[in-house]
Amino acid sequence: MATSVEKTKVLDEKMSDVFDWSDAKTPVRDAIWDHFMEASNHDTDKTTAEVAKYMDMSDADVKANAEKLLKS
């Protein structure tokens, strides 16, 4: 039986473990959520729709898109 690889591993890693420019201990998933919550004026439905896209991305795409989104 083949083991399936978890596609969203990067989402659960600490920001500081994924990005050399971050010292945050927050998981990438939470940082993305927080960003979209602020951007949508705390509209949970809009945030959920935005964050859902990240669930279907490969780890490389999550990392690249999160970096564009979160790096200041």
C-alpha atoms as an extended CHARMM CRD file, in Angstrom:
* protein
*
        72  EXT
         1         1  MET       CA              0.0000000000        0.0000000000        0.0000000000  PROA      1               0.0000000000
         2         2  ALA       CA              1.4570000000        3.3510000000       -1.0330000000  PROA      2               0.0000000000
         3         3  THR       CA              1.6470000000        6.1730000000        1.4570000000  PROA      3               0.0000000000
         4         4  SER       CA              0.0580000000        9.3960000000        0.3180000000  PROA      4               0.0000000000
         5         5  VAL       CA              2.0660000000       12.5440000000        0.8430000000  PROA      5               0.0000000000
         6         6  GLU       CA              0.3080000000       15.3400000000        2.6730000000  PROA      6               0.0000000000
         7         7  LYS       CA              0.0330000000       18.1550000000        0.1570000000  PROA      7               0.0000000000
         8         8  THR       CA             -0.3520000000       20.9570000000        2.6720000000  PROA      8               0.0000000000
         9         9  LYS       CA              2.6240000000       20.2870000000        4.9370000000  PROA      9               0.0000000000
        10        10  VAL       CA              3.9640000000       23.8460000000        4.5350000000  PROA      10              0.0000000000
        11        11  LEU       CA              0.6680000000       25.2280000000        5.8470000000  PROA      11              0.0000000000
        12        12  ASP       CA              1.3060000000       23.5980000000        9.2200000000  PROA      12              0.0000000000
        13        13  GLU       CA              4.9270000000       24.6640000000        9.5920000000  PROA      13              0.0000000000
        14        14  LYS       CA              6.0120000000       27.7210000000       11.5590000000  PROA      14              0.0000000000
        15        15  MET       CA              6.6020000000       30.8520000000        9.5080000000  PROA      15              0.0000000000
        16        16  SER       CA             10.1960000000       30.9850000000       10.7840000000  PROA      16              0.0000000000
        17        17  ASP       CA             10.8390000000       27.4120000000        9.5890000000  PROA      17              0.0000000000
        18        18  VAL       CA              9.5640000000       28.1330000000        6.0720000000  PROA      18              0.0000000000
        19        19  PHE       CA             10.7960000000       31.6730000000        5.4500000000  PROA      19              0.0000000000
        20        20  ASP       CA             14.2310000000       33.0290000000        6.3400000000  PROA      20              0.0000000000
        21        21  TRP       CA             12.7540000000       36.5560000000        6.5190000000  PROA      21              0.0000000000
        22        22  SER       CA             10.2940000000       35.6580000000        9.2810000000  PROA      22              0.0000000000
        23        23  ASP       CA             10.8590000000       35.0600000000       12.9660000000  PROA      23              0.0000000000
        24        24  ALA       CA              7.1810000000       34.3180000000       13.6690000000  PROA      24              0.0000000000
        25        25  LYS       CA              6.2820000000       31.0450000000       15.3590000000  PROA      25              0.0000000000
        26        26  THR       CA              2.7790000000       31.2390000000       13.8670000000  PROA      26              0.0000000000
        27        27  PRO       CA              1.9130000000       28.4370000000       11.4230000000  PROA      27              0.0000000000
        28        28  VAL       CA              1.7970000000       29.5440000000        7.7820000000  PROA      28              0.0000000000
        29        29  ARG       CA             -1.9080000000       28.5710000000        7.6910000000  PROA      29              0.0000000000
        30        30  ASP       CA             -2.6940000000       31.0050000000       10.5300000000  PROA      30              0.0000000000
        31        31  ALA       CA             -0.6420000000       33.8200000000        9.0140000000  PROA      31              0.0000000000
        32        32  ILE       CA             -2.5370000000       33.4710000000        5.7250000000  PROA      32              0.0000000000
        33        33  TRP       CA             -5.8630000000       33.3740000000        7.5960000000  PROA      33              0.0000000000
        34        34  ASP       CA             -4.9570000000       36.4740000000        9.6140000000  PROA      34              0.0000000000
        35        35  HSD       CA             -3.9200000000       38.3430000000        6.4600000000  PROA      35              0.0000000000
        36        36  PHE       CA             -7.1960000000       37.6490000000        4.6820000000  PROA      36              0.0000000000
        37        37  MET       CA             -9.2640000000       38.3930000000        7.8070000000  PROA      37              0.0000000000
        38        38  GLU       CA             -7.6830000000       41.8490000000        7.9990000000  PROA      38              0.0000000000
        39        39  ALA       CA             -8.0320000000       42.4080000000        4.2390000000  PROA      39              0.0000000000
        40        40  SER       CA            -11.7410000000       41.4970000000        4.3060000000  PROA      40              0.0000000000
        41        41  ASN       CA            -12.5880000000       43.5590000000        7.3780000000  PROA      41              0.0000000000
        42        42  HSD       CA            -13.0200000000       40.3370000000        9.3780000000  PROA      42              0.0000000000
        43        43  ASP       CA            -15.5290000000       38.7490000000        6.9840000000  PROA      43              0.0000000000
        44        44  THR       CA            -15.2300000000       35.0410000000        7.7550000000  PROA      44              0.0000000000
        45        45  ASP       CA            -17.0120000000       33.9310000000        4.5630000000  PROA      45              0.0000000000
        46        46  LYS       CA            -14.6670000000       35.9330000000        2.3180000000  PROA      46              0.0000000000
        47        47  THR       CA            -11.6410000000       34.7570000000        4.2820000000  PROA      47              0.0000000000
        48        48  THR       CA            -12.7210000000       31.1230000000        4.0540000000  PROA      48              0.0000000000
        49        49  ALA       CA            -13.0770000000       31.4260000000        0.2740000000  PROA      49              0.0000000000
        50        50  GLU       CA             -9.6140000000       32.9800000000       -0.0770000000  PROA      50              0.0000000000
        51        51  VAL       CA             -7.8840000000       30.4900000000        2.2110000000  PROA      51              0.0000000000
        52        52  ALA       CA             -9.5670000000       27.4940000000        0.5410000000  PROA      52              0.0000000000
        53        53  LYS       CA             -7.4180000000       28.0630000000       -2.5510000000  PROA      53              0.0000000000
        54        54  TYR       CA             -4.3180000000       27.2800000000       -0.5050000000  PROA      54              0.0000000000
        55        55  MET       CA             -5.6630000000       23.8550000000        0.5010000000  PROA      55              0.0000000000
        56        56  ASP       CA             -5.4240000000       22.6190000000       -3.1040000000  PROA      56              0.0000000000
        57        57  MET       CA             -1.9390000000       24.0230000000       -3.8150000000  PROA      57              0.0000000000
        58        58  SER       CA              1.2950000000       22.0800000000       -3.7470000000  PROA      58              0.0000000000
        59        59  ASP       CA              3.7450000000       22.9440000000       -0.9800000000  PROA      59              0.0000000000
        60        60  ALA       CA              5.8930000000       24.8640000000       -3.4770000000  PROA      60              0.0000000000
        61        61  ASP       CA              2.8940000000       26.9240000000       -4.6040000000  PROA      61              0.0000000000
        62        62  VAL       CA              1.7910000000       27.5680000000       -1.0160000000  PROA      62              0.0000000000
        63        63  LYS       CA              5.2670000000       28.8000000000       -0.1560000000  PROA      63              0.0000000000
        64        64  ALA       CA              5.5570000000       31.0320000000       -3.2350000000  PROA      64              0.0000000000
        65        65  ASN       CA              2.0830000000       32.5140000000       -2.8730000000  PROA      65              0.0000000000
        66        66  ALA       CA              2.3570000000       32.9910000000        0.8910000000  PROA      66              0.0000000000
        67        67  GLU       CA              5.6710000000       34.7590000000        0.4350000000  PROA      67              0.0000000000
        68        68  LYS       CA              4.1340000000       37.1870000000       -2.0930000000  PROA      68              0.0000000000
        69        69  LEU       CA              1.1880000000       37.7240000000        0.2360000000  PROA      69              0.0000000000
        70        70  LEU       CA              2.9440000000       38.0360000000        3.5810000000  PROA      70              0.0000000000
        71        71  LYS       CA              6.4650000000       39.3430000000        3.0180000000  PROA      71              0.0000000000
        72        72  SER       CA              6.6420000000       42.9980000000        3.9230000000  PROA      72              0.0000000000
